[in-house]
Coordinates of N, CA, C and O in Angstrom, one line a residue:
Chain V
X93 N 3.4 -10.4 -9.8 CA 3.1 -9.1 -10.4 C 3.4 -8.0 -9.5 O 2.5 -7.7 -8.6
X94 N 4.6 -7.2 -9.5 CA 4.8 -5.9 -8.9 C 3.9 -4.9 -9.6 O 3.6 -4.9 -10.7
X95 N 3.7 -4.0 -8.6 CA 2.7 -2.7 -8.7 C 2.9 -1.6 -8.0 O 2.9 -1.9 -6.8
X96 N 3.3 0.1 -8.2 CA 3.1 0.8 -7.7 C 2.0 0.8 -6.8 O 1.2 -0.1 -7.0
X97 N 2.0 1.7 -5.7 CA 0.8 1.5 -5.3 C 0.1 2.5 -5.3 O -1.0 2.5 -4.7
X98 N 0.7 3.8 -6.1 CA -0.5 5.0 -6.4 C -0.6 4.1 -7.6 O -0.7 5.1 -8.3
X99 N -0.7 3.4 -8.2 CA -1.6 2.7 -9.4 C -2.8 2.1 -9.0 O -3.5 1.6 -9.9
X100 N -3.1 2.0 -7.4 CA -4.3 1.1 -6.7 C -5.2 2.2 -6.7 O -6.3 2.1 -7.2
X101 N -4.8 3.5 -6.2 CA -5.6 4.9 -5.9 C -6.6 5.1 -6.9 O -6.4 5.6 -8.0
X102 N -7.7 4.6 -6.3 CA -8.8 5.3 -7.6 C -9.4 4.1 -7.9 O -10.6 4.2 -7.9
X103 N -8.9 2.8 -8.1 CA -9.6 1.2 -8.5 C -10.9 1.4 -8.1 O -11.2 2.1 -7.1
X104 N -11.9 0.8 -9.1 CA -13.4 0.5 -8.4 C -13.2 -1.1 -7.8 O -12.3 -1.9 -8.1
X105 N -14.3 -1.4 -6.7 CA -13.8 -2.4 -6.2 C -15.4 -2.8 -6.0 O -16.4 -2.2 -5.6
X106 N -14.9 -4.4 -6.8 CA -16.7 -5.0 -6.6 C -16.4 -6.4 -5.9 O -15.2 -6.7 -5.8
X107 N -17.0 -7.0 -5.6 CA -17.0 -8.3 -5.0 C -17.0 -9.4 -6.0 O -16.7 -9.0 -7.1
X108 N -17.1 -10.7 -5.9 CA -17.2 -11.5 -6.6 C -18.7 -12.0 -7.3 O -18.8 -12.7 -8.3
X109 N -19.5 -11.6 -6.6 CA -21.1 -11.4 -6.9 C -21.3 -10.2 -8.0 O -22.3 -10.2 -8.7
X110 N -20.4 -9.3 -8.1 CA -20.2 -8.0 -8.8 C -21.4 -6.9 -8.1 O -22.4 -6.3 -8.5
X111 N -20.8 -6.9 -7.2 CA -21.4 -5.8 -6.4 C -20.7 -4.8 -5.7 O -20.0 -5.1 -4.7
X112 N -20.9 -3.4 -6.2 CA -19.8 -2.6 -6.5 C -20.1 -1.9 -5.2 O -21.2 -1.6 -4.8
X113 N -18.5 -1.6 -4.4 CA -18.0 -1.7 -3.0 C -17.9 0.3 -3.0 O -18.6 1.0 -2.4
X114 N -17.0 0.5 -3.8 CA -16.5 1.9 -3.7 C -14.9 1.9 -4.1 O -14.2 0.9 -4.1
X115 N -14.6 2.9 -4.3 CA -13.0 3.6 -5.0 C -11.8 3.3 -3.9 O -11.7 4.0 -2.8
X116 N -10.7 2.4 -4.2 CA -9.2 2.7 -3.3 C -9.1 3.7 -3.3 O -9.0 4.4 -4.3
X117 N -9.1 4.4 -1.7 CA -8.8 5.5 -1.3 C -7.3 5.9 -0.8 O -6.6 6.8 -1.1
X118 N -7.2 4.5 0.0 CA -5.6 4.2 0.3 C -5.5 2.6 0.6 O -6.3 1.7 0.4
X119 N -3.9 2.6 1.2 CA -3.6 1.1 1.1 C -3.1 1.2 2.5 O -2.5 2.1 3.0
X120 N -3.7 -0.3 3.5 CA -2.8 0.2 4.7 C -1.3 -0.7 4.8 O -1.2 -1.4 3.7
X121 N -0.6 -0.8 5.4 CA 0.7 -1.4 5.2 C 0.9 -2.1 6.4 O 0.7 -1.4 7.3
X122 N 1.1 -3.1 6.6 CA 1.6 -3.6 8.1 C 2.9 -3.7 8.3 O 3.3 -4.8 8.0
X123 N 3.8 -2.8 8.8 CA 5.1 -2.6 8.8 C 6.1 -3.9 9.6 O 7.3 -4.3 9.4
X124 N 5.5 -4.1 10.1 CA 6.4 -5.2 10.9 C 6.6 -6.6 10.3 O 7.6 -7.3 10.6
X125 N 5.1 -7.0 9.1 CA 5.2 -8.4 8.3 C 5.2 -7.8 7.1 O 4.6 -8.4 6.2
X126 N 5.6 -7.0 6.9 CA 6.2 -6.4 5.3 C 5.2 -6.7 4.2 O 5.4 -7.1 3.1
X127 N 3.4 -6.1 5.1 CA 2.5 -6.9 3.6 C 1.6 -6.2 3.8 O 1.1 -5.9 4.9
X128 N 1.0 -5.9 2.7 CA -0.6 -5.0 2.8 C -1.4 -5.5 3.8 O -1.8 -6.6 3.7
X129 N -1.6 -4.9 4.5 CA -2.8 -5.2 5.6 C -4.5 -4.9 5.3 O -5.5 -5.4 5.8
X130 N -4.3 -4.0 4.3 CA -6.0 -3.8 3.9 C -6.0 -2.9 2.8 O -5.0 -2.6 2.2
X131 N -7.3 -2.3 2.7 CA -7.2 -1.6 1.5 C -8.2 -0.6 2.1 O -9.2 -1.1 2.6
X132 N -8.1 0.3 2.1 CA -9.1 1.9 2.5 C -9.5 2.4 1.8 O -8.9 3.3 1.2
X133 N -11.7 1.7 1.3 CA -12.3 2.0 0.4 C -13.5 3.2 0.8 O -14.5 3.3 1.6
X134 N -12.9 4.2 -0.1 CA -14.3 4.9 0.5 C -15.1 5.2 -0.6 O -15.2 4.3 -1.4
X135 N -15.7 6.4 -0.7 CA -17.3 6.6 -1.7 C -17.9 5.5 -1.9 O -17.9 5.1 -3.1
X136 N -18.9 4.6 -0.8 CA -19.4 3.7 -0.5 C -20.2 3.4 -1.3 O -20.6 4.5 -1.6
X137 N -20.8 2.5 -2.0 CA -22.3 2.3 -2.4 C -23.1 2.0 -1.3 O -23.0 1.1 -0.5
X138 N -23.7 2.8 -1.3 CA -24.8 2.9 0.0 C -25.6 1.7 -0.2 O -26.4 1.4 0.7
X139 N -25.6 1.0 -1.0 CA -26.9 -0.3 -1.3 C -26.6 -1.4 -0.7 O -27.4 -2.3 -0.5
X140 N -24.9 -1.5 -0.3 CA -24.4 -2.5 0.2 C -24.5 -3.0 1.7 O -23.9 -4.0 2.0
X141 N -25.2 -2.2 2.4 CA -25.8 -2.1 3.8 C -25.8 -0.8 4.5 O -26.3 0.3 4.1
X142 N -25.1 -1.0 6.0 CA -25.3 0.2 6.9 C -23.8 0.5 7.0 O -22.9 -0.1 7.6
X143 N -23.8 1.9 5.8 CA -22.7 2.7 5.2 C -22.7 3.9 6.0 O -21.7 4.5 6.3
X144 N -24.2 4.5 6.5 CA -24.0 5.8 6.9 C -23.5 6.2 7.6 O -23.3 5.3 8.4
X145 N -22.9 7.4 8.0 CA -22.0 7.7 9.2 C -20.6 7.1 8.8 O -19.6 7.6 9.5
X146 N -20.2 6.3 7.9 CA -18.8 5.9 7.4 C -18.0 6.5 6.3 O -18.6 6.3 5.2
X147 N -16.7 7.3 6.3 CA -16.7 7.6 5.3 C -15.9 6.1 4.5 O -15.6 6.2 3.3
X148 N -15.6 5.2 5.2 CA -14.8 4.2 4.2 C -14.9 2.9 4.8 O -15.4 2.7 5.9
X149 N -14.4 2.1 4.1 CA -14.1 0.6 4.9 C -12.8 0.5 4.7 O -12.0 1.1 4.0
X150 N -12.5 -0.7 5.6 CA -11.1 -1.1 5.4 C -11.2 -2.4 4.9 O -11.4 -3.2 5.8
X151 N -11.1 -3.1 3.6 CA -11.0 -4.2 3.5 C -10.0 -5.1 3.8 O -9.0 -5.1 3.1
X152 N -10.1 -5.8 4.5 CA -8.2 -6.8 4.7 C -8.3 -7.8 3.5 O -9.1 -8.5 2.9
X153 N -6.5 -7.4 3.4 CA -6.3 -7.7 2.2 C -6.1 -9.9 1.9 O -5.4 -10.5 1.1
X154 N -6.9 -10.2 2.5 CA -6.5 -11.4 2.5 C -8.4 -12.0 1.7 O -8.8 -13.1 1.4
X155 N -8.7 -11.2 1.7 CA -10.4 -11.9 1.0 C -10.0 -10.6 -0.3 O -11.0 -10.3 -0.9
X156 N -9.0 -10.2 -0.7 CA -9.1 -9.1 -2.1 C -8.8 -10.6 -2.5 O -7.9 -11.2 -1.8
X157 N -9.6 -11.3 -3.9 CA -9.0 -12.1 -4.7 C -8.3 -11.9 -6.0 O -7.7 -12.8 -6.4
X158 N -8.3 -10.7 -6.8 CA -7.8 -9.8 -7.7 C -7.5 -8.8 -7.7 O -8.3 -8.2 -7.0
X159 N -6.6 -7.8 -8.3 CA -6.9 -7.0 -8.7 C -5.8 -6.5 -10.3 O -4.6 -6.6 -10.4
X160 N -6.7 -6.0 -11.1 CA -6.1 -5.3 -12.6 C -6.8 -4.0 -12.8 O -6.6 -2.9 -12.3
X161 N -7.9 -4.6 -13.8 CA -8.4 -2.8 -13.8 C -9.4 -2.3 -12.8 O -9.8 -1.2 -12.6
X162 N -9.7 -3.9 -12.0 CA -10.8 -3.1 -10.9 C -10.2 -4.3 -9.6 O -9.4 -5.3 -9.6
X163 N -10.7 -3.7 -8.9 CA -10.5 -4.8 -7.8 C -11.3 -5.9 -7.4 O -12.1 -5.6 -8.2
X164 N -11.8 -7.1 -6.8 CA -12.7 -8.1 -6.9 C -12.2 -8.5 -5.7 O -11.0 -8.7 -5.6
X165 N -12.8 -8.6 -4.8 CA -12.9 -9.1 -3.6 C -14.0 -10.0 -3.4 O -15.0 -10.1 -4.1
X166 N -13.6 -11.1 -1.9 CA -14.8 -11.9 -2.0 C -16.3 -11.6 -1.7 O -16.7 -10.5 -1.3
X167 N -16.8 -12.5 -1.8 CA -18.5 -12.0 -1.2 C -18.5 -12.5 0.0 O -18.4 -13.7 0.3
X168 N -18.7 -11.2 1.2 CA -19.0 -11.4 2.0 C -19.9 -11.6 2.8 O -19.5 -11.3 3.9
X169 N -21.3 -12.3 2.7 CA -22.6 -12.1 3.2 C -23.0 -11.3 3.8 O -24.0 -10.6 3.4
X170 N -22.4 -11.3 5.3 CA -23.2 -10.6 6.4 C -22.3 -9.0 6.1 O -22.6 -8.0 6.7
X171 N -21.4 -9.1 5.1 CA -20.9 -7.6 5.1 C -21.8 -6.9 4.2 O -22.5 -6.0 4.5
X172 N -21.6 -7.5 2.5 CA -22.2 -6.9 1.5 C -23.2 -7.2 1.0 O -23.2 -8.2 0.3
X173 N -24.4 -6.5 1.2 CA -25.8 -7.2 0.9 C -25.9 -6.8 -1.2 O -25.5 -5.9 -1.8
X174 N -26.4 -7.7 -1.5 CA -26.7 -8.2 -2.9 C -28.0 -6.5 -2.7 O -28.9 -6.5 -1.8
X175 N -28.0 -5.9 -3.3 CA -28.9 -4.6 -4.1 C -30.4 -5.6 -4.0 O -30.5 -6.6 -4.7
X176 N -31.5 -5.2 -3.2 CA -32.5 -5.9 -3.2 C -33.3 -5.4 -4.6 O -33.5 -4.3 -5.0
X177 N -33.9 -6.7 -5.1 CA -34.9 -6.7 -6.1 C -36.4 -6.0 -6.0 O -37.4 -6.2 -5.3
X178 N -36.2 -5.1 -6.9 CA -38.1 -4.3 -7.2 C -39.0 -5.2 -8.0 O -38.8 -5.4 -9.2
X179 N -40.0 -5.7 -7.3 CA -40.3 -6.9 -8.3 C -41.9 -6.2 -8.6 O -42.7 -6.7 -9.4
Chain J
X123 N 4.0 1.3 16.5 CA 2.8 1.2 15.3 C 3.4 0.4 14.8 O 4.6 0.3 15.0
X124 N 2.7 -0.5 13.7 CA 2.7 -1.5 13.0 C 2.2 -1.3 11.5 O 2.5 -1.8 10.4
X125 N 1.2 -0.6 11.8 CA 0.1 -0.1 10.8 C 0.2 1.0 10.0 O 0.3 2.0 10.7
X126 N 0.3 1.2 8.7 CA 0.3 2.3 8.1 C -0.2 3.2 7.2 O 0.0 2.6 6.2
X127 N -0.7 4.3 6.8 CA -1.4 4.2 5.7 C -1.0 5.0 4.9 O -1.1 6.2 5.2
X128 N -0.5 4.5 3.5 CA 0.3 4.8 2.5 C 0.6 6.1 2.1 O 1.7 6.5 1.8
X129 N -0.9 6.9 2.1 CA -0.6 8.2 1.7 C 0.1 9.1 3.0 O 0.4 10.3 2.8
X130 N 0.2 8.7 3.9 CA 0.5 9.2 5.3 C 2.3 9.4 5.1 O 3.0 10.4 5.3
X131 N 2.5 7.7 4.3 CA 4.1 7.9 3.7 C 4.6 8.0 2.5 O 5.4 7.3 2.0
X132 N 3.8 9.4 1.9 CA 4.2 9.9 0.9 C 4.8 10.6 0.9 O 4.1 11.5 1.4
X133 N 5.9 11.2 0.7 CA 6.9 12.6 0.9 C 7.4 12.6 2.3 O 7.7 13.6 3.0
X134 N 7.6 11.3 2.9 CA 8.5 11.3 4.0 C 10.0 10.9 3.9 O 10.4 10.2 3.0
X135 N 10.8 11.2 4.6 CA 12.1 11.3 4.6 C 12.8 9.9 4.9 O 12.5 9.4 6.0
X136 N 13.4 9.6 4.2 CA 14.3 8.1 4.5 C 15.5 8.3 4.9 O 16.3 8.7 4.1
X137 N 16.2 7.9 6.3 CA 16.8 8.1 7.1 C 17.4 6.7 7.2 O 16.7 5.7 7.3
X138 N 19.1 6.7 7.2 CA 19.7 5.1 7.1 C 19.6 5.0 9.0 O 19.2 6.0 9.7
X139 N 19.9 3.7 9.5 CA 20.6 3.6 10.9 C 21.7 4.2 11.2 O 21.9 4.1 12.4
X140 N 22.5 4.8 10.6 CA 23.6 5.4 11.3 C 24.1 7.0 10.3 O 25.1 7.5 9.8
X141 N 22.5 7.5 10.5 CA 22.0 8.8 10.4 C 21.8 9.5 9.1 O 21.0 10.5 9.0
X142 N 22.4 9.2 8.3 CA 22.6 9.6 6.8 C 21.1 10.0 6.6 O 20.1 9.2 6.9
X143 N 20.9 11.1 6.1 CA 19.5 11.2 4.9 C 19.6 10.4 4.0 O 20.7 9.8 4.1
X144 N 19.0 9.9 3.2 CA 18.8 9.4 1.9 C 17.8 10.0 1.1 O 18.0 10.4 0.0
X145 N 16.6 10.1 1.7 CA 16.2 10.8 0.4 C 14.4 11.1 0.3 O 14.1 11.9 1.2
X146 N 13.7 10.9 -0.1 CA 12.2 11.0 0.0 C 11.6 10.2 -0.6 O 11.8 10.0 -1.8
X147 N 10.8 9.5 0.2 CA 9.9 8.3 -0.7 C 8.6 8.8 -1.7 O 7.8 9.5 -1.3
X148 N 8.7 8.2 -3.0 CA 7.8 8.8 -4.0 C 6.9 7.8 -4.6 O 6.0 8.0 -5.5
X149 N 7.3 6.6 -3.9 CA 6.1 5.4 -4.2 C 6.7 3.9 -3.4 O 7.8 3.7 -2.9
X150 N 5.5 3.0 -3.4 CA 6.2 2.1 -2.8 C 5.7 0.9 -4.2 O 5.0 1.2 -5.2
X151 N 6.1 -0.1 -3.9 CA 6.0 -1.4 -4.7 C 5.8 -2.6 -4.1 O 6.6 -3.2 -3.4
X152 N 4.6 -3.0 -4.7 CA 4.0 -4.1 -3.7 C 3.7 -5.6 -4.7 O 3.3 -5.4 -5.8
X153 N 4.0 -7.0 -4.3 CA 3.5 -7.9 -5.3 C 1.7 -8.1 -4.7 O 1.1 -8.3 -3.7
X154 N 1.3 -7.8 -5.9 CA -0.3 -8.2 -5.1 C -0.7 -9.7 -5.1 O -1.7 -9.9 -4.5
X155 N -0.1 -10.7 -5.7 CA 0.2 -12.3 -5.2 C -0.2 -12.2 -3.7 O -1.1 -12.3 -2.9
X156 N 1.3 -11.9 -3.9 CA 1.2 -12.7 -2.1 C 1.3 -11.4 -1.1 O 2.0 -11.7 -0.1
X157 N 0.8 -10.1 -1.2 CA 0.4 -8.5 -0.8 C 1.4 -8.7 -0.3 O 1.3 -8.8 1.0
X158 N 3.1 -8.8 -0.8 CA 4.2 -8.7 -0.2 C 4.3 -7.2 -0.1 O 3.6 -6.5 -0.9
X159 N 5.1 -6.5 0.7 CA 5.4 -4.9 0.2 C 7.4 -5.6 0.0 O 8.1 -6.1 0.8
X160 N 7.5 -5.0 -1.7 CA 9.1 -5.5 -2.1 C 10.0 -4.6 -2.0 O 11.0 -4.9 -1.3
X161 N 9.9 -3.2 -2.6 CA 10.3 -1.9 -2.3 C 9.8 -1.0 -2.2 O 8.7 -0.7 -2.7
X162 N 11.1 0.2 -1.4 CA 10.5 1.8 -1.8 C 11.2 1.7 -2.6 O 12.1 1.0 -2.9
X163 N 10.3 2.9 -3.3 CA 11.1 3.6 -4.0 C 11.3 5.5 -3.8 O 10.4 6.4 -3.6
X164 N 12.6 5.5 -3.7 CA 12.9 7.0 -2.9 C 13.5 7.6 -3.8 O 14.3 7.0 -4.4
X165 N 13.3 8.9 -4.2 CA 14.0 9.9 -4.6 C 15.2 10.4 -4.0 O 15.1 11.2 -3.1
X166 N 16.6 9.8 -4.4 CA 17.8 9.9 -3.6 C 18.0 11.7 -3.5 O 17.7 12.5 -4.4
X167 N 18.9 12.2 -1.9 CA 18.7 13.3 -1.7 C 20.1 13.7 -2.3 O 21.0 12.8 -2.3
X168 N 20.5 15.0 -2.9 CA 21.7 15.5 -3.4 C 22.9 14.9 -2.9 O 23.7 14.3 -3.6
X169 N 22.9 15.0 -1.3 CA 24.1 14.7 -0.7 C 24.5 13.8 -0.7 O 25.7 13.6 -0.4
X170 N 23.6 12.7 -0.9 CA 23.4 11.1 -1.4 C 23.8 10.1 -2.3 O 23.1 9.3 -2.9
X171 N 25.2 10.1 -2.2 CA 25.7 9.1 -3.7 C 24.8 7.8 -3.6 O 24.4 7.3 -2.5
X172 N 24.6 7.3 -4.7 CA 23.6 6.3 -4.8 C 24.6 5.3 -5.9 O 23.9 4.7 -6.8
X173 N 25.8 5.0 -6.1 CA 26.6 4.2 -6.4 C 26.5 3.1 -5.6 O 26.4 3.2 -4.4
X174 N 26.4 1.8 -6.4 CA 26.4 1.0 -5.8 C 25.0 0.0 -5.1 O 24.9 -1.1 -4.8
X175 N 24.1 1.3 -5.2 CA 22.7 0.8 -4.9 C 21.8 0.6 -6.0 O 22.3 0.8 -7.1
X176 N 20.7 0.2 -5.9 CA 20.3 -0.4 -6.8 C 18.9 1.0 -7.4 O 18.4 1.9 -6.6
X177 N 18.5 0.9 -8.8 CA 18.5 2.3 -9.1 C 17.6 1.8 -10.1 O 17.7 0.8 -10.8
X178 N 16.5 3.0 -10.0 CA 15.6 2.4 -11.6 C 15.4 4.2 -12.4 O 14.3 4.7 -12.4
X179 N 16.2 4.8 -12.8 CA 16.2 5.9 -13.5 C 16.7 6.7 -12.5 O 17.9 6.4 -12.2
X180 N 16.0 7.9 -11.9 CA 16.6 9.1 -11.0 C 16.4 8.3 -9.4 O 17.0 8.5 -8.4
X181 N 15.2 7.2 -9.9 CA 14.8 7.1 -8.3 C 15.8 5.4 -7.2 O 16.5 4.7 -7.9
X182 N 15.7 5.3 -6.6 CA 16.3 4.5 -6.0 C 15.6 3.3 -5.5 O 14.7 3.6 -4.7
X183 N 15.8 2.1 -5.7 CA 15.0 1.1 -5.0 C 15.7 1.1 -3.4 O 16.9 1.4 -3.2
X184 N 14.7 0.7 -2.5 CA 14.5 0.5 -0.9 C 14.6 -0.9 -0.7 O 13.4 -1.1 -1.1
X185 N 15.0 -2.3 -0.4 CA 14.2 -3.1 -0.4 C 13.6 -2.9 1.1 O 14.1 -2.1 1.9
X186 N 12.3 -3.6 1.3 CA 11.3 -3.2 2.0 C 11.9 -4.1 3.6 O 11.6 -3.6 4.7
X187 N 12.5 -5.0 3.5 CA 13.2 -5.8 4.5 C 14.7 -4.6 5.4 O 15.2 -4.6 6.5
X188 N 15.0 -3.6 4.1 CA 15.8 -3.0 5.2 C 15.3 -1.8 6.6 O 15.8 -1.1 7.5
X189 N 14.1 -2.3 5.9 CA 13.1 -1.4 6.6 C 12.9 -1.4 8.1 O 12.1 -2.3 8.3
X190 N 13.3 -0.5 9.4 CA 13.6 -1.3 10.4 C 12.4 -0.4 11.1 O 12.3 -0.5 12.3
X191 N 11.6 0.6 10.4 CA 10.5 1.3 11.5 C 10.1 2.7 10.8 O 10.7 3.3 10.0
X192 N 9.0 2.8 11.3 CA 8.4 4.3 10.0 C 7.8 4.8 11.6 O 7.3 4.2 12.5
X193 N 8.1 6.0 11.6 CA 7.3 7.5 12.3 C 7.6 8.3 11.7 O 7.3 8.2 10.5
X194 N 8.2 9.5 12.2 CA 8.6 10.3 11.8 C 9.4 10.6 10.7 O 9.6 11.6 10.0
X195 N 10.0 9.6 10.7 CA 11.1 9.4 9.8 C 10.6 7.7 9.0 O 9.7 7.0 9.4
X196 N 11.5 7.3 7.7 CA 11.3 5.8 7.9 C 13.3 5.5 8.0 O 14.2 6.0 7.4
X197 N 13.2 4.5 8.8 CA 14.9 4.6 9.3 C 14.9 2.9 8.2 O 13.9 2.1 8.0
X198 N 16.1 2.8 7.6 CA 16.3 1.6 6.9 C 17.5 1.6 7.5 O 17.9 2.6 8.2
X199 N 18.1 0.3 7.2 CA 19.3 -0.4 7.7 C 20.4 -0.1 6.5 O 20.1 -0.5 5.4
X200 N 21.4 0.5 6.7 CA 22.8 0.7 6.0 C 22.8 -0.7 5.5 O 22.1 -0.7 4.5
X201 N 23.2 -1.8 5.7 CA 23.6 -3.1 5.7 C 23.0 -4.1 4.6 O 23.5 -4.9 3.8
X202 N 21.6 -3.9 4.9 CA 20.6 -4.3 4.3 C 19.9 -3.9 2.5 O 19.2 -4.5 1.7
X203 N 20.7 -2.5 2.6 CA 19.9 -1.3 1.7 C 20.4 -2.2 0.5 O 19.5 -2.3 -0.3
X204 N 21.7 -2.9 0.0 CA 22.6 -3.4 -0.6 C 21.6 -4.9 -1.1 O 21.3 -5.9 -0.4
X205 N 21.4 -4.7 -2.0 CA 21.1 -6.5 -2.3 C 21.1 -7.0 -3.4 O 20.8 -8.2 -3.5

């Protein structure tokens, strides 16, 4: 599947848990192995841990497991914490 | 550098190896399979005959292999541009 890649700009990006990451801000490129190297997600969901002081992450592109209308990456544990429960 | 970040190479200038302008890149194209990057795609410059190369409307396909280094410039390979 070929894709522009201002068609990425803007994707929401959730995990596979569905736990929503924040918006492709940009894409990074690794010039020398001719292959996306990550994805530069910013407007964080702050629920997903210790966001502050960041304006983005870099996801590497090798844990993105899809992407169409949103992006779906894997669950990371010690990265993306699951939104704790109000019980 | 190795590393790049896309919007950084938006509206940069594509320069062959043996100096020619070609033209300004206006997107790139990537398989998200296997996060290959396959081509640019450049906006060929006036002085630019684009006969012979490979062409999707006004804009020009890059393949991404003739790609030999991005700074200031992104320099592709004459040789290679062909495929």
């Amino acid at each position: 599947m070929r894709t522009q890649i201002t068609e990425m700009f803007g994707l929401r990006v959730y995990t596979d848990r569905a736990v929503f990451i924040g918006n492709v801000d940009d894409v990074v490129l690794d010039v020398d192995q001719k292959k996306v190297d990550a994805l530069a997600v910013g407007e964080l969901n702050p629920e997903i841990g210790e966001v502050k002081g960041y304006t983005g992450l870099q996801i590497p592109f090798r844990v993105v497991k899809s992407v169409g209308d949103i992006v779906i990456v894997r669950h990371i544990p010690g990265l993306f914490k699951l939104p704790a429960k109000d019980d | 550098m190795s590393k790049t970040f896309c919007r950084s190479l938006a509206r940069k200038k594509v320069m062959s190896n043996d100096g020619m302008l070609i033209g300004t890149i206006k997107n790139i194209i990537v398989d998200l399979n296997t996060g290959q990057v396959v081509d640019l795609l450049v906006k060929p410059d006036e002085t630019f005959k684009t006969d012979g190369y490979r062409t999707d409307g006004d804009k020009m396909l890059v393949p991404f292999e003739a790609v030999k280094d991005i700074k200031d410039y992104v320099v592709v390979d004459r040789y290679l541009l062909k495929r």
